[in-house]
Amino acid sequence: MRVSRKAGAEPAPSSRRQFASDNWSGICPEAWEALARANRGHASAYGDDAWTARATDLLREAFERDAEVFFVFNGTAANSLALASLCQSYHSVICHERSHVETDECGAPEFYSNGTKILLVPGECGKMDLDAVRHTVRKRADIHYPKPRALSLSQATELGTVYAARDLAAAGAAARDLGLRVHMDGARFANALAST
């Protein structure tokens, strides 16, 4: 069904609250003001500007790593490209059965990794059960099964729960023991930080 409206007419704002994603609401005034300050003068394109350099430094500081930082358009691109950089077509990614990578990205991680399989594990309140992860990794090792390569965690989870630092340390240790790389879907990372 097509909704028609007069050219130039603004859509009416909805009073309904939706917490499916942070991009369902308007931008907060502080962020809007920061964008207005950044929108002055001229700056080099393609990441060769002072704003990108500052954001990169802040991310390195927050994660306490001298990391390479790549800015992308949205979370699906971030997750898909990150997982594609970790996996080949014969690999698999292990994630919670309700994770964003599984339920909301419409096959993009599999597409960009040339067919990497997503293997699902259960767990309470959106958090992966590490015993289920171990079972999934050790279930099969034959040539006809996708080799487990990465463990993908959502922080905060789709159910609004947060992995505590000790939970993340345990997941990281389990991943190392199993020979897996760790990916974190950090779309709601700021919410997770604020909750601790």
Coordinates of N, CA and C in Angstrom, one line a residue, residues 16-195:
R16 N 4.7 6.2 19.6 CA 5.0 4.8 20.0 C 6.5 4.7 20.2
R17 N 6.9 4.1 21.3 CA 8.3 3.8 21.5 C 8.7 2.5 21.0
Q18 N 9.9 2.4 20.3 CA 10.4 1.1 19.8 C 11.8 1.0 20.1
F19 N 12.2 -0.2 20.7 CA 13.5 -0.4 21.2 C 14.2 -1.5 20.3
A20 N 13.7 -1.7 19.1 CA 14.3 -2.7 18.3 C 15.8 -2.3 17.9
S21 N 16.0 -1.1 17.7 CA 17.3 -0.6 17.3 C 17.5 0.8 17.8
D22 N 18.7 1.3 17.9 CA 19.0 2.6 18.3 C 18.6 3.6 17.2
N23 N 18.5 3.1 15.9 CA 18.2 4.0 14.8 C 16.7 4.2 14.6
W24 N 15.8 3.8 15.6 CA 14.4 4.1 15.5 C 14.0 5.4 16.1
S25 N 14.9 6.0 16.8 CA 14.6 7.2 17.5 C 15.4 8.4 16.9
G26 N 14.9 9.6 17.2 CA 15.6 10.8 16.7 C 17.0 10.9 17.4
I27 N 17.8 11.7 16.8 CA 19.2 11.8 17.4 C 19.1 12.7 18.7
C28 N 19.9 12.4 19.6 CA 19.9 13.1 20.9 C 20.4 14.5 20.6
P29 N 20.0 15.5 21.4 CA 20.5 16.9 21.2 C 22.0 17.1 21.2
E30 N 22.7 16.3 22.1 CA 24.1 16.5 22.2 C 24.8 16.0 20.9
A31 N 24.3 14.9 20.3 CA 24.9 14.4 19.1 C 24.6 15.3 17.9
W32 N 23.4 15.9 17.9 CA 23.0 16.8 16.9 C 23.9 18.1 16.9
E33 N 24.2 18.6 18.1 CA 25.1 19.7 18.3 C 26.5 19.4 17.8
A34 N 26.9 18.2 18.1 CA 28.3 17.8 17.7 C 28.4 17.7 16.2
L35 N 27.3 17.2 15.6 CA 27.3 17.1 14.1 C 27.3 18.5 13.5
A36 N 26.6 19.4 14.1 CA 26.6 20.8 13.6 C 28.0 21.4 13.7
R37 N 28.7 21.2 14.8 CA 30.0 21.7 15.0 C 31.0 21.1 13.9
A38 N 30.8 19.8 13.6 CA 31.6 19.1 12.6 C 31.3 19.6 11.2
N39 N 30.1 20.1 11.0 CA 29.7 20.5 9.7 C 30.1 22.0 9.3
R40 N 31.3 22.4 9.7 CA 31.8 23.7 9.4 C 33.1 23.6 8.6
G41 N 33.3 24.4 7.7 CA 34.5 24.5 6.9 C 34.7 23.3 6.0
H42 N 35.9 23.0 5.7 CA 36.2 21.9 4.7 C 37.2 20.9 5.4
A43 N 37.1 19.7 5.0 CA 38.0 18.6 5.5 C 38.3 17.6 4.3
S44 N 39.4 17.0 4.4 CA 39.7 16.0 3.4 C 38.7 14.8 3.4
A45 N 38.5 14.2 2.3 CA 37.6 13.1 2.2 C 38.2 11.7 2.5
Y46 N 37.4 10.7 2.5 CA 37.9 9.3 2.6 C 38.7 9.0 3.8
G47 N 38.3 9.6 4.9 CA 39.0 9.2 6.2 C 40.3 10.0 6.5
D48 N 40.7 10.9 5.6 CA 41.9 11.6 5.8 C 41.6 13.0 6.4
D49 N 40.9 13.0 7.6 CA 40.5 14.2 8.2 C 40.7 14.2 9.7
A50 N 40.7 15.3 10.3 CA 40.9 15.3 11.8 C 39.8 14.6 12.6
W51 N 38.5 14.7 12.1 CA 37.4 14.0 12.8 C 37.6 12.5 12.8
T52 N 38.0 11.9 11.7 CA 38.2 10.5 11.6 C 39.4 10.1 12.5
A53 N 40.5 10.9 12.4 CA 41.7 10.6 13.3 C 41.3 10.6 14.7
R54 N 40.5 11.6 15.2 CA 40.1 11.7 16.6 C 39.2 10.5 17.0
A55 N 38.3 10.2 16.1 CA 37.4 9.0 16.4 C 38.2 7.7 16.5
T56 N 39.2 7.6 15.6 CA 40.0 6.4 15.7 C 40.8 6.3 17.0
D57 N 41.4 7.5 17.4 CA 42.2 7.5 18.6 C 41.3 7.2 19.8
L58 N 40.1 7.7 19.8 CA 39.1 7.4 20.9 C 38.8 5.9 21.0
L59 N 38.6 5.3 19.9 CA 38.3 3.9 19.8 C 39.5 3.1 20.3
R60 N 40.7 3.4 19.9 CA 41.9 2.7 20.4 C 42.0 2.9 21.9
E61 N 41.8 4.1 22.4 CA 41.9 4.3 23.8 C 40.8 3.5 24.6
A62 N 39.6 3.5 24.1 CA 38.5 2.8 24.7 C 38.8 1.3 24.8
F63 N 39.4 0.7 23.7 CA 39.7 -0.7 23.7 C 41.1 -1.1 24.1
E64 N 41.9 -0.1 24.5 CA 43.2 -0.2 24.9 C 44.0 -1.1 24.0
R65 N 43.9 -0.8 22.7 CA 44.6 -1.5 21.6 C 45.0 -0.6 20.5
D66 N 46.2 -0.8 19.9 CA 46.6 -0.1 18.7 C 46.0 -0.8 17.5
A67 N 44.7 -0.6 17.4 CA 44.0 -1.4 16.4 C 43.8 -0.6 15.1
E68 N 43.6 -1.3 14.0 CA 43.2 -0.6 12.8 C 41.7 -0.5 12.8
V69 N 41.2 0.7 12.5 CA 39.8 1.0 12.6 C 39.2 1.3 11.2
F70 N 38.1 0.6 10.9 CA 37.4 0.8 9.6 C 36.0 1.3 9.9
F71 N 35.6 2.4 9.4 CA 34.3 2.9 9.6 C 33.4 2.5 8.4
V72 N 32.3 2.0 8.7 CA 31.3 1.5 7.7 C 30.0 2.1 7.9
F73 N 29.1 1.9 6.9 CA 27.8 2.6 6.9 C 26.9 2.1 8.0
N74 N 26.8 0.8 8.3 CA 25.9 0.3 9.3 C 26.3 -1.0 10.0
G75 N 25.6 -1.4 10.9 CA 25.9 -2.6 11.7 C 26.0 -3.9 10.8
T76 N 25.1 -4.0 9.9 CA 25.1 -5.2 9.0 C 26.4 -5.3 8.2
A77 N 26.8 -4.1 7.7 CA 28.1 -4.1 7.0 C 29.3 -4.4 7.9
A78 N 29.2 -3.8 9.1 CA 30.3 -4.1 10.1 C 30.4 -5.5 10.4
N79 N 29.3 -6.2 10.8 CA 29.3 -7.6 11.1 C 29.7 -8.4 10.0
S80 N 29.2 -8.2 8.8 CA 29.4 -9.0 7.6 C 30.9 -8.9 7.2
L81 N 31.4 -7.7 7.1 CA 32.8 -7.6 6.7 C 33.8 -8.1 7.7
A82 N 33.5 -7.9 9.0 CA 34.3 -8.4 10.1 C 34.4 -10.0 10.0
L83 N 33.2 -10.6 9.9 CA 33.2 -12.0 9.9 C 33.8 -12.6 8.6
A84 N 33.6 -11.9 7.5 CA 34.3 -12.3 6.2 C 35.8 -12.2 6.3
S85 N 36.3 -11.3 7.1 CA 37.7 -11.1 7.2 C 38.3 -12.3 8.1
L86 N 37.5 -12.9 8.9 CA 37.9 -14.0 9.8 C 37.7 -15.4 9.1
C87 N 36.8 -15.5 8.1 CA 36.4 -16.8 7.7 C 36.6 -17.0 6.2
Q88 N 36.7 -18.3 5.8 CA 36.7 -18.7 4.4 C 35.4 -19.4 4.2
S89 N 35.1 -19.8 3.0 CA 33.8 -20.4 2.6 C 33.5 -21.7 3.3
Y90 N 34.6 -22.4 3.7 CA 34.4 -23.7 4.4 C 34.4 -23.6 5.9
H91 N 34.3 -22.4 6.4 CA 34.3 -22.1 7.9 C 32.9 -21.9 8.4
S92 N 32.8 -21.9 9.7 CA 31.5 -21.6 10.3 C 31.7 -20.6 11.4
V93 N 30.6 -19.8 11.7 CA 30.6 -18.9 12.8 C 29.6 -19.4 13.8
I94 N 29.9 -19.5 15.1 CA 29.0 -19.9 16.2 C 28.5 -18.7 16.9
C95 N 27.1 -18.6 17.0 CA 26.5 -17.5 17.7 C 25.2 -18.0 18.4
H96 N 24.7 -17.2 19.2 CA 23.5 -17.5 19.9 C 22.3 -17.6 18.9
E97 N 21.4 -18.5 19.2 CA 20.2 -18.7 18.3 C 19.4 -17.4 18.1
R98 N 19.5 -16.5 19.0 CA 18.7 -15.2 18.9 C 19.6 -14.0 18.5
S99 N 20.8 -14.3 18.2 CA 21.7 -13.2 17.9 C 21.3 -12.4 16.7
H100 N 21.8 -11.2 16.6 CA 21.5 -10.3 15.5 C 22.0 -10.8 14.2
V101 N 23.2 -11.4 14.3 CA 23.8 -12.0 13.1 C 22.9 -13.0 12.4
E102 N 22.2 -13.8 13.3 CA 21.3 -14.8 12.8 C 19.9 -14.3 12.4
T103 N 19.4 -13.4 13.2 CA 18.0 -13.1 13.0 C 17.7 -11.8 12.2
D104 N 18.6 -10.9 12.1 CA 18.3 -9.6 11.5 C 19.2 -9.1 10.3
E105 N 20.1 -10.0 9.8 CA 21.0 -9.5 8.8 C 20.8 -10.2 7.5
C106 N 19.7 -10.9 7.3 CA 19.2 -11.4 6.0 C 20.3 -12.1 5.2
G107 N 21.1 -12.9 5.8 CA 22.1 -13.6 5.1 C 23.3 -12.9 4.7
A108 N 23.4 -11.6 5.0 CA 24.6 -10.8 4.6 C 25.9 -11.4 5.1
P109 N 26.0 -11.8 6.4 CA 27.3 -12.4 6.8 C 27.7 -13.6 5.9
E110 N 26.8 -14.5 5.6 CA 27.0 -15.6 4.8 C 27.4 -15.2 3.4
F111 N 26.7 -14.2 2.8 CA 27.0 -13.7 1.5 C 28.4 -13.1 1.4
Y112 N 28.8 -12.2 2.3 CA 30.1 -11.6 2.2 C 31.3 -12.5 2.6
S113 N 31.0 -13.6 3.2 CA 32.1 -14.5 3.5 C 32.0 -15.7 2.6
N114 N 31.4 -15.6 1.5 CA 31.3 -16.6 0.4 C 30.7 -17.9 0.9
G115 N 29.7 -17.8 1.8 CA 29.0 -19.0 2.2 C 29.4 -19.6 3.6
T116 N 30.1 -18.8 4.4 CA 30.4 -19.3 5.8 C 29.1 -19.6 6.4
K117 N 29.0 -20.8 7.1 CA 27.8 -21.3 7.7 C 27.7 -20.7 9.1
I118 N 26.5 -20.3 9.5 CA 26.2 -19.8 10.9 C 25.7 -21.0 11.6
L119 N 26.4 -21.4 12.7 CA 25.9 -22.5 13.6 C 25.4 -21.9 14.9
L120 N 24.2 -22.3 15.3 CA 23.5 -21.7 16.4 C 23.6 -22.5 17.7
V121 N 23.7 -21.8 18.8 CA 23.8 -22.5 20.1 C 22.7 -21.8 21.0
P122 N 22.2 -22.6 21.9 CA 21.3 -22.0 22.9 C 22.0 -21.3 24.0
G123 N 21.2 -20.7 24.9 CA 21.7 -20.1 26.1 C 20.6 -19.2 26.7
E124 N 20.7 -19.1 28.0 CA 19.6 -18.3 28.7 C 19.8 -16.8 28.4
C125 N 18.6 -16.2 28.3 CA 18.6 -14.7 28.2 C 19.4 -14.1 27.1
G126 N 19.6 -14.8 26.0 CA 20.4 -14.3 24.8 C 21.9 -14.5 24.9
K127 N 22.3 -15.1 26.0 CA 23.8 -15.3 26.2 C 24.1 -16.8 25.8
M128 N 25.2 -17.0 25.1 CA 25.6 -18.3 24.7 C 26.0 -19.2 25.9
D129 N 25.6 -20.4 25.8 CA 26.0 -21.4 26.8 C 27.4 -22.0 26.3
L130 N 28.4 -21.8 27.0 CA 29.8 -22.2 26.6 C 29.9 -23.7 26.4
D131 N 29.2 -24.5 27.2 CA 29.2 -25.9 27.0 C 28.6 -26.3 25.6
A132 N 27.5 -25.6 25.2 CA 26.9 -25.8 23.9 C 27.9 -25.4 22.8
V133 N 28.7 -24.3 23.1 CA 29.7 -23.9 22.1 C 30.7 -25.0 21.9
R134 N 31.2 -25.5 23.1 CA 32.2 -26.6 23.0 C 31.7 -27.9 22.3
H135 N 30.4 -28.2 22.6 CA 29.8 -29.3 21.9 C 29.7 -29.1 20.4
T136 N 29.3 -27.9 20.0 CA 29.2 -27.6 18.6 C 30.5 -27.7 17.9
V137 N 31.6 -27.2 18.5 CA 32.9 -27.2 17.9 C 33.4 -28.7 17.7
R138 N 33.1 -29.5 18.8 CA 33.6 -30.9 18.8 C 32.7 -31.9 18.1
K139 N 31.5 -31.5 17.7 CA 30.5 -32.4 17.2 C 31.0 -33.2 16.0
R140 N 31.7 -32.5 15.0 CA 32.2 -33.1 13.8 C 33.5 -32.5 13.4
A141 N 34.3 -33.3 12.8 CA 35.6 -32.8 12.3 C 35.9 -33.3 10.9
D142 N 34.9 -33.9 10.3 CA 35.2 -34.5 9.0 C 35.1 -33.4 7.9
I143 N 35.6 -33.8 6.7 CA 35.7 -32.9 5.6 C 34.4 -32.3 5.1
H144 N 33.3 -32.9 5.4 CA 32.0 -32.5 5.0 C 31.3 -31.5 5.9
Y145 N 31.9 -31.1 7.0 CA 31.3 -30.2 8.0 C 32.1 -28.9 8.0
P146 N 31.4 -27.8 8.0 CA 32.0 -26.5 8.1 C 32.9 -26.3 9.3
K147 N 34.2 -26.0 9.1 CA 35.1 -25.9 10.3 C 34.8 -24.7 11.1
P148 N 34.5 -24.9 12.4 CA 34.3 -23.7 13.3 C 35.5 -22.8 13.3
R149 N 35.2 -21.5 13.1 CA 36.3 -20.5 13.0 C 36.2 -19.3 13.9
A150 N 34.9 -18.9 14.2 CA 34.7 -17.7 15.0 C 33.5 -17.9 15.9
L151 N 33.7 -17.2 17.0 CA 32.6 -17.1 18.0 C 32.1 -15.7 18.0
S152 N 30.8 -15.5 17.7 CA 30.2 -14.2 17.6 C 29.3 -13.9 18.8
L153 N 29.7 -12.9 19.5 CA 28.9 -12.4 20.7 C 28.2 -11.1 20.4
S154 N 26.9 -11.0 20.9 CA 26.2 -9.7 20.8 C 26.3 -9.0 22.2
Q155 N 26.7 -7.8 22.2 CA 26.9 -7.1 23.5 C 26.2 -5.7 23.3
A156 N 25.1 -5.4 23.9 CA 24.2 -6.2 24.7 C 23.5 -7.1 23.7
T157 N 22.8 -8.2 24.3 CA 22.1 -9.2 23.5 C 20.8 -8.6 23.0
E158 N 20.2 -9.4 22.1 CA 18.9 -9.0 21.5 C 17.8 -9.0 22.6
L159 N 18.1 -9.7 23.7 CA 17.1 -9.7 24.8 C 17.4 -8.6 25.8
G160 N 18.4 -7.8 25.6 CA 18.7 -6.7 26.5 C 19.6 -7.1 27.7
T161 N 20.1 -8.3 27.7 CA 21.1 -8.7 28.7 C 22.5 -8.4 28.3
V162 N 23.4 -8.3 29.3 CA 24.7 -7.9 29.1 C 25.7 -8.9 29.6
Y163 N 26.7 -9.3 28.8 CA 27.8 -10.1 29.3 C 28.6 -9.3 30.2
A164 N 28.8 -9.8 31.4 CA 29.7 -9.1 32.4 C 31.1 -9.4 31.9
A165 N 32.1 -8.6 32.4 CA 33.5 -8.7 32.1 C 33.9 -10.2 32.3
R166 N 33.5 -10.8 33.4 CA 34.0 -12.2 33.7 C 33.4 -13.1 32.6
D167 N 32.2 -12.9 32.2 CA 31.6 -13.7 31.1 C 32.3 -13.6 29.8
L168 N 32.7 -12.4 29.5 CA 33.4 -12.2 28.2 C 34.8 -12.8 28.3
A169 N 35.4 -12.7 29.5 CA 36.7 -13.4 29.7 C 36.6 -14.9 29.5
A170 N 35.6 -15.4 30.1 CA 35.3 -16.9 30.0 C 35.1 -17.3 28.5
A171 N 34.3 -16.5 27.8 CA 34.0 -16.8 26.4 C 35.3 -16.7 25.6
G172 N 36.1 -15.7 25.9 CA 37.4 -15.5 25.2 C 38.3 -16.7 25.4
A173 N 38.4 -17.1 26.7 CA 39.3 -18.3 27.1 C 38.8 -19.5 26.4
A174 N 37.5 -19.7 26.3 CA 36.9 -20.9 25.7 C 37.2 -20.8 24.2
A175 N 37.1 -19.7 23.6 CA 37.4 -19.5 22.1 C 38.8 -19.8 21.9
R176 N 39.8 -19.3 22.7 CA 41.2 -19.6 22.5 C 41.4 -21.1 22.6
D177 N 40.9 -21.8 23.6 CA 41.0 -23.2 23.8 C 40.5 -24.0 22.6
L178 N 39.5 -23.5 22.0 CA 38.9 -24.2 20.8 C 39.4 -23.8 19.5
G179 N 40.4 -22.8 19.5 CA 41.0 -22.4 18.3 C 40.1 -21.4 17.5
L180 N 39.2 -20.7 18.2 CA 38.2 -19.8 17.5 C 38.7 -18.4 17.7
R181 N 38.4 -17.6 16.7 CA 38.5 -16.1 16.8 C 37.3 -15.6 17.4
V182 N 37.3 -14.4 18.0 CA 36.2 -13.8 18.6 C 35.7 -12.5 17.9
H183 N 34.4 -12.5 17.6 CA 33.8 -11.3 17.0 C 32.8 -10.8 17.9
M184 N 32.7 -9.5 18.1 CA 31.6 -8.9 18.9 C 30.8 -8.0 18.1
D185 N 29.5 -8.3 18.1 CA 28.5 -7.4 17.5 C 28.3 -6.3 18.5
G186 N 28.8 -5.1 18.3 CA 28.8 -4.1 19.2 C 27.8 -3.0 18.9
A187 N 26.7 -3.3 18.2 CA 25.7 -2.3 17.9 C 25.2 -1.5 19.1
R188 N 25.1 -2.3 20.2 CA 24.6 -1.7 21.5 C 25.7 -1.7 22.5
F189 N 26.9 -1.6 22.1 CA 28.1 -1.6 23.0 C 28.0 -0.4 24.0
A190 N 27.6 0.7 23.6 CA 27.5 1.9 24.5 C 26.5 1.6 25.6
N191 N 25.4 0.9 25.2 CA 24.4 0.6 26.2 C 25.0 -0.4 27.3
A192 N 25.8 -1.4 26.8 CA 26.4 -2.3 27.7 C 27.4 -1.6 28.6
L193 N 28.2 -0.7 28.1 CA 29.1 0.1 28.9 C 28.3 0.9 30.0
A194 N 27.2 1.5 29.6 CA 26.5 2.3 30.5 C 25.8 1.5 31.6
S195 N 25.6 0.2 31.3 CA 24.9 -0.6 32.3 C 25.8 -1.2 33.3

